């Protein structure tokens, strides 16, 4: 049986200014710290159930080390290793718990050059009593500090490479389903929103021939429950002297968004709500034509220009 | 390979006063009518993708005829028929399109006495231009009238029967996963929230020995995107002289709720938002003890009493 | 004793396409019609207490006839006439009920060229039962249709004239208090937000030397109770194929805004919430320097450019 | 000319457990501390413009010392002293700055037994840079901690005395206008909502013959901008193990409410939004009949019973 991915797990981030990144992610965005080990800080939102959804450490420049994905079953980790190798993609075993909270995994590069790591086993450390939610189905108390998103939502990857290989790879090897896409007259997919879950996307891939290096991360995205949470986030960010793009609403995915950049790593964070869920097993991917790019990106509100989209990505290698 | 259910499909409802039910569901709740055929009205919310999520017709009393579920694959419909019969459960084929929009299906009773119908094939009729959304990924214009929920969410079933058989059946035959449950000291499950999707529940089953007939429906639930939509719904309902319970927040499922009853059929409708999604493949069902029943039901806000819970259910036969 | 103005009353609007204007104001914005007389339609929001807050009639072009203000006492109407004439400003008596719902009034031009009309006596026609709110302190049922604002909030006037005369006039003759203002190095006021109520502004006056005629109206503004109402309005407007500016938040007045234009009259409507109230009797006007214009206008979000501000005003004569 | 009150100023509170009260008001409600002097803590909300809107100090039991009101003009303070004495009400001068931030004032008892203090002069201490808002028209950064209301809104007083004297006194001597009231068949006012501002009430007075002492405070109220802020407050309070009443909506005043009690002083705090403003100079007080008491109090949602209303008041002497 084919191995399957269950969900996006975490992003492993390197910051050129760790102190700034920690203020940004912990005090302003409001993530909680699970643990700190060997100089790496492991963070998550109050409604994340896993050990961490973001790790940050000091480096000489900001970039993304890899992106973690959890498989549906334990045997899927080695199942993917075999499948990848059978398809000519080198895949390396990574020792269990080398990353705190994350069991044995398999690392490889997708054709776009981004590094993915697949794991199944996880550790779930208990939460200190004063930070623990009074709800049994929630990890931390909500609204403890800053913007206070509920959970990690998705990642948005940019690549300068021909991305048709990547789309095939994502669909055929990794099992992602295309949910919405933007294509030109020639039928080339310029951007695709794909998921293994019922979200419209766990990952978006955007072709940007002009990016300085092949594998870039446009943003990671954290989910908030209500539209007004995004407006409150805008107030909090301004009071803390952050520039941002939004609020606005995408036509593609129907999500309300706000984009702000971590001043330490250069990693952009999307604060995100709304959108819709896909339960239909025979979902027909929504086809947006290149001429609809602006409308697809911005149903209404403040929006990011194409120029900014490219300039503000960080390397994902 | 085991057949699988993809999603809750629709509720087939009989009303003692069709005219009142149509005013309630179309003007007050704000559902759209896909079509009317042989005296049956087929309704759905602006963000439902299927032909209908609710049908209503005139009868001499209000009750639920059956609940429709869509399978993951076409062959799953007959796959379930075989699986049911192999387990001693009679299952009948229902002719394709006997219910408009719904292909060939299989009907059977779960041990609690509720009738389920499984189908895969669907028809997707085009929407009139003046009601169609300007968004390609949305069926109707949103906010056209009334409360205006986005989509059908779940059903809540009550039974006077010993429900341990039903839980086994739901999990082992139909493939539902238990997400949260309430149990007594003896380990009997008093209520269970189960899903085949990443929602906390597509269906909840509650043991109510005191219900007048075995198979009852406590409520059907429509989803709204934002918490404030529930408050706006409260205003709309009061202006239309409806009584309701809520707004309040459940601890179990973390959902914001408001309950109002269709005066024609007696069917209770929950307006619903918030809650959380379950992406973890090894989700450990949240165990609530009987002593936590009140807190589990009401995290805060106006709540329904146990007495009302029973009194206001309608027969599901 | 000095006569005093109590509140902004109504805007008298002429449309080049009455039918379009009525669809816009009644169906999309969701105002209610009090009455229609001699080709003039009298509209108000569900929470307006007066006969109307907007009148519209057909003309050969779109413009504003005059802006009505209610005085604090009956004798203030003639009190203002005497005060105006004593200050060399011609003021004409207008017959009672010439405008339905509005008693005897006095009309005059402010130095910026805009026509104001002052009245005290009002008629309060009963509301049809099916449209009347179940609340004794509310005029119509809320949320009956469209965007559904609660009440008229303020007007924003533009003028190409030297506006120092107008500011003096507004403060010294009419009794408005300056709440916030934008000034250049020379101390010239470029824009002023003034009120007789505890709102930050009942009227804003902006100097725009480049406007084609002296007296222009930039926008009229209707109030909504919640931030999310503005986001819902954005959805409704897009579904009805309207372009708009916003949502965004002003620093000056701290209000959340969205601007959309009536296609019939060219009158721009601001949908408005948030802001703050001024209870302090010794309020020191907030001074914004010309260099802070952009920040003063846009705390965050989608914003209107200076160029658009001028282009989209309509004549107020 | 008659002296006039401009606004509610502050509440002077004594707590039986100061430490608990400070945790409640500063960390949970999220008020800021202007200063601490002689064991008294002076607090205010992020959008309050005055030195403080609440003071708290340790005592042997919880009670309200007095309620401060700011006059419209400096001379109004002595003007009220003369007016009070002319009406046989003893009034004492209180030295300027005896209460930090508050100039010379006049103290007296209203017939219900509550102590009011009138002042005009105020001190406005600068805010530390790291807590100051980036907005010139706002005192502190918003959303820094806890529930984070914008400003003080009103007080609700209970009395066991015949309250007709108090209503006359409030209207005729102090200049409050009745906005809404509840009366029995005999025409006795059982509860009245009165204001000097355009709010529906700066003060409510409720007759409760069964209260243990004559002058009681039912609650003080802080304003939040949006309905969802009240729902977020509910989450925050539950996470901090507080019981509360609400959310719900009053018919009288149309306000969304949530009531929670300071565990130190026993003072109940209403978190409050929505409601409406009264600009009409000839406002006809809304008359609710005793039979409409329940509907007047609760338009929808979780509500406080009459029994609790009485039990949970604290002495205001």
Tab-separated table of N, CA, C and O in Angstrom, chain B residues 45-79:
chain	number	residue	atom	x	y	z
B	45	UNK	N	-26.629	25.337	1.593
B	45	UNK	CA	-26.034	26.610	1.997
B	45	UNK	C	-25.193	27.155	0.844
B	45	UNK	O	-24.862	26.424	-0.096
B	46	UNK	N	-24.812	28.444	0.944
B	46	UNK	CA	-24.103	29.086	-0.177
B	46	UNK	C	-22.741	28.452	-0.473
B	46	UNK	O	-22.228	28.584	-1.581
B	47	UNK	N	-22.163	27.771	0.486
B	47	UNK	CA	-20.843	27.182	0.256
B	47	UNK	C	-20.891	25.669	0.133
B	47	UNK	O	-19.840	25.038	0.058
B	48	UNK	N	-22.087	25.071	0.131
B	48	UNK	CA	-22.186	23.629	-0.109
B	48	UNK	C	-21.917	23.351	-1.578
B	48	UNK	O	-22.414	24.063	-2.451
B	49	UNK	N	-21.159	22.283	-1.850
B	49	UNK	CA	-20.787	22.002	-3.237
B	49	UNK	C	-21.705	20.978	-3.891
B	49	UNK	O	-21.662	20.777	-5.089
B	50	UNK	N	-22.506	20.284	-3.099
B	50	UNK	CA	-23.327	19.192	-3.590
B	50	UNK	C	-24.723	19.682	-3.982
B	50	UNK	O	-25.092	20.819	-3.687
B	51	UNK	N	-25.513	18.826	-4.605
B	51	UNK	CA	-26.853	19.175	-5.068
B	51	UNK	C	-27.719	19.745	-3.948
B	51	UNK	O	-28.414	20.743	-4.111
B	52	UNK	N	-27.707	19.082	-2.793
B	52	UNK	CA	-28.459	19.595	-1.645
B	52	UNK	C	-27.885	18.998	-0.366
B	52	UNK	O	-27.237	17.950	-0.403
B	53	UNK	N	-28.112	19.680	0.745
B	53	UNK	CA	-27.692	19.130	2.035
B	53	UNK	C	-28.906	18.937	2.945
B	53	UNK	O	-28.780	18.434	4.054
B	54	UNK	N	-30.061	19.356	2.437
B	54	UNK	CA	-31.301	19.191	3.198
B	54	UNK	C	-32.448	19.071	2.209
B	54	UNK	O	-32.512	19.834	1.251
B	55	UNK	N	-33.328	18.090	2.450
B	55	UNK	CA	-34.553	18.069	1.656
B	55	UNK	C	-35.730	18.118	2.620
B	55	UNK	O	-35.651	17.588	3.732
B	56	UNK	N	-36.803	18.787	2.196
B	56	UNK	CA	-37.994	18.879	3.043
B	56	UNK	C	-39.233	18.620	2.226
B	56	UNK	O	-39.365	19.118	1.104
B	57	UNK	N	-40.134	17.891	2.824
B	57	UNK	CA	-41.405	17.619	2.161
B	57	UNK	C	-42.516	17.604	3.208
B	57	UNK	O	-42.253	17.504	4.410
B	58	UNK	N	-43.759	17.721	2.745
B	58	UNK	CA	-44.908	17.731	3.653
B	58	UNK	C	-45.227	16.309	4.119
B	58	UNK	O	-45.160	15.358	3.341
B	59	UNK	N	-45.584	16.160	5.387
B	59	UNK	CA	-46.045	14.889	5.927
B	59	UNK	C	-47.057	15.157	7.024
B	59	UNK	O	-47.388	16.311	7.285
B	60	UNK	N	-47.527	14.090	7.652
B	60	UNK	CA	-48.513	14.336	8.717
B	60	UNK	C	-47.854	14.627	10.064
B	60	UNK	O	-48.509	15.033	11.005
B	61	UNK	N	-46.539	14.424	10.133
B	61	UNK	CA	-45.788	14.791	11.337
B	61	UNK	C	-44.329	15.038	10.920
B	61	UNK	O	-43.895	14.611	9.843
B	62	UNK	N	-43.587	15.721	11.774
B	62	UNK	CA	-42.195	15.994	11.458
B	62	UNK	C	-41.302	14.834	11.858
B	62	UNK	O	-41.430	14.319	12.971
B	63	UNK	N	-40.442	14.389	10.974
B	63	UNK	CA	-39.451	13.365	11.319
B	63	UNK	C	-38.360	13.339	10.252
B	63	UNK	O	-38.472	13.995	9.213
B	64	UNK	N	-37.316	12.553	10.547
B	64	UNK	CA	-36.205	12.416	9.615
B	64	UNK	C	-36.340	11.090	8.893
B	64	UNK	O	-36.433	10.040	9.539
B	65	UNK	N	-36.343	11.115	7.586
B	65	UNK	CA	-36.433	9.869	6.822
B	65	UNK	C	-35.100	9.121	6.825
B	65	UNK	O	-35.022	7.970	7.187
B	66	UNK	N	-34.066	9.811	6.412
B	66	UNK	CA	-32.753	9.184	6.479
B	66	UNK	C	-31.673	10.237	6.363
B	66	UNK	O	-31.939	11.402	6.080
B	67	UNK	N	-30.458	9.793	6.590
B	67	UNK	CA	-29.293	10.661	6.539
B	67	UNK	C	-28.351	10.107	5.478
B	67	UNK	O	-28.027	8.920	5.491
B	68	UNK	N	-27.958	10.957	4.543
B	68	UNK	CA	-27.114	10.522	3.436
B	68	UNK	C	-25.635	10.786	3.694
B	68	UNK	O	-25.263	11.818	4.249
B	69	UNK	N	-24.807	9.831	3.309
B	69	UNK	CA	-23.350	9.951	3.451
B	69	UNK	C	-22.703	9.626	2.123
B	69	UNK	O	-23.075	8.659	1.460
B	70	UNK	N	-21.718	10.407	1.737
B	70	UNK	CA	-21.031	10.146	0.473
B	70	UNK	C	-19.797	9.272	0.733
B	70	UNK	O	-19.050	9.517	1.681
B	71	UNK	N	-19.586	8.281	-0.118
B	71	UNK	CA	-18.409	7.414	0.032
B	71	UNK	C	-17.196	8.033	-0.680
B	71	UNK	O	-17.339	8.991	-1.436
B	72	UNK	N	-16.029	7.455	-0.407
B	72	UNK	CA	-14.805	7.996	-1.011
B	72	UNK	C	-14.680	7.607	-2.474
B	72	UNK	O	-14.141	8.341	-3.286
B	73	UNK	N	-15.128	6.400	-2.784
B	73	UNK	CA	-15.012	5.929	-4.163
B	73	UNK	C	-16.344	5.332	-4.612
B	73	UNK	O	-17.178	4.938	-3.793
B	74	UNK	N	-16.524	5.235	-5.922
B	74	UNK	CA	-17.764	4.721	-6.477
B	74	UNK	C	-18.030	3.296	-5.981
B	74	UNK	O	-19.148	2.947	-5.593
B	75	UNK	N	-16.948	2.471	-6.006
B	75	UNK	CA	-17.116	1.058	-5.642
B	75	UNK	C	-17.385	0.866	-4.148
B	75	UNK	O	-17.778	-0.223	-3.713
B	76	UNK	N	-17.193	1.925	-3.357
B	76	UNK	CA	-17.431	1.804	-1.911
B	76	UNK	C	-18.911	1.583	-1.587
B	76	UNK	O	-19.245	1.020	-0.540
B	77	UNK	N	-19.789	2.036	-2.480
B	77	UNK	CA	-21.225	1.881	-2.205
B	77	UNK	C	-21.575	0.393	-2.139
B	77	UNK	O	-22.127	-0.079	-1.137
B	78	UNK	N	-21.209	-0.344	-3.182
B	78	UNK	CA	-21.471	-1.785	-3.137
B	78	UNK	C	-20.566	-2.489	-2.136
B	78	UNK	O	-20.945	-3.475	-1.508
B	79	UNK	N	-19.377	-1.941	-1.959
B	79	UNK	CA	-18.445	-2.468	-0.958
B	79	UNK	C	-19.085	-2.450	0.424
B	79	UNK	O	-18.983	-3.418	1.194
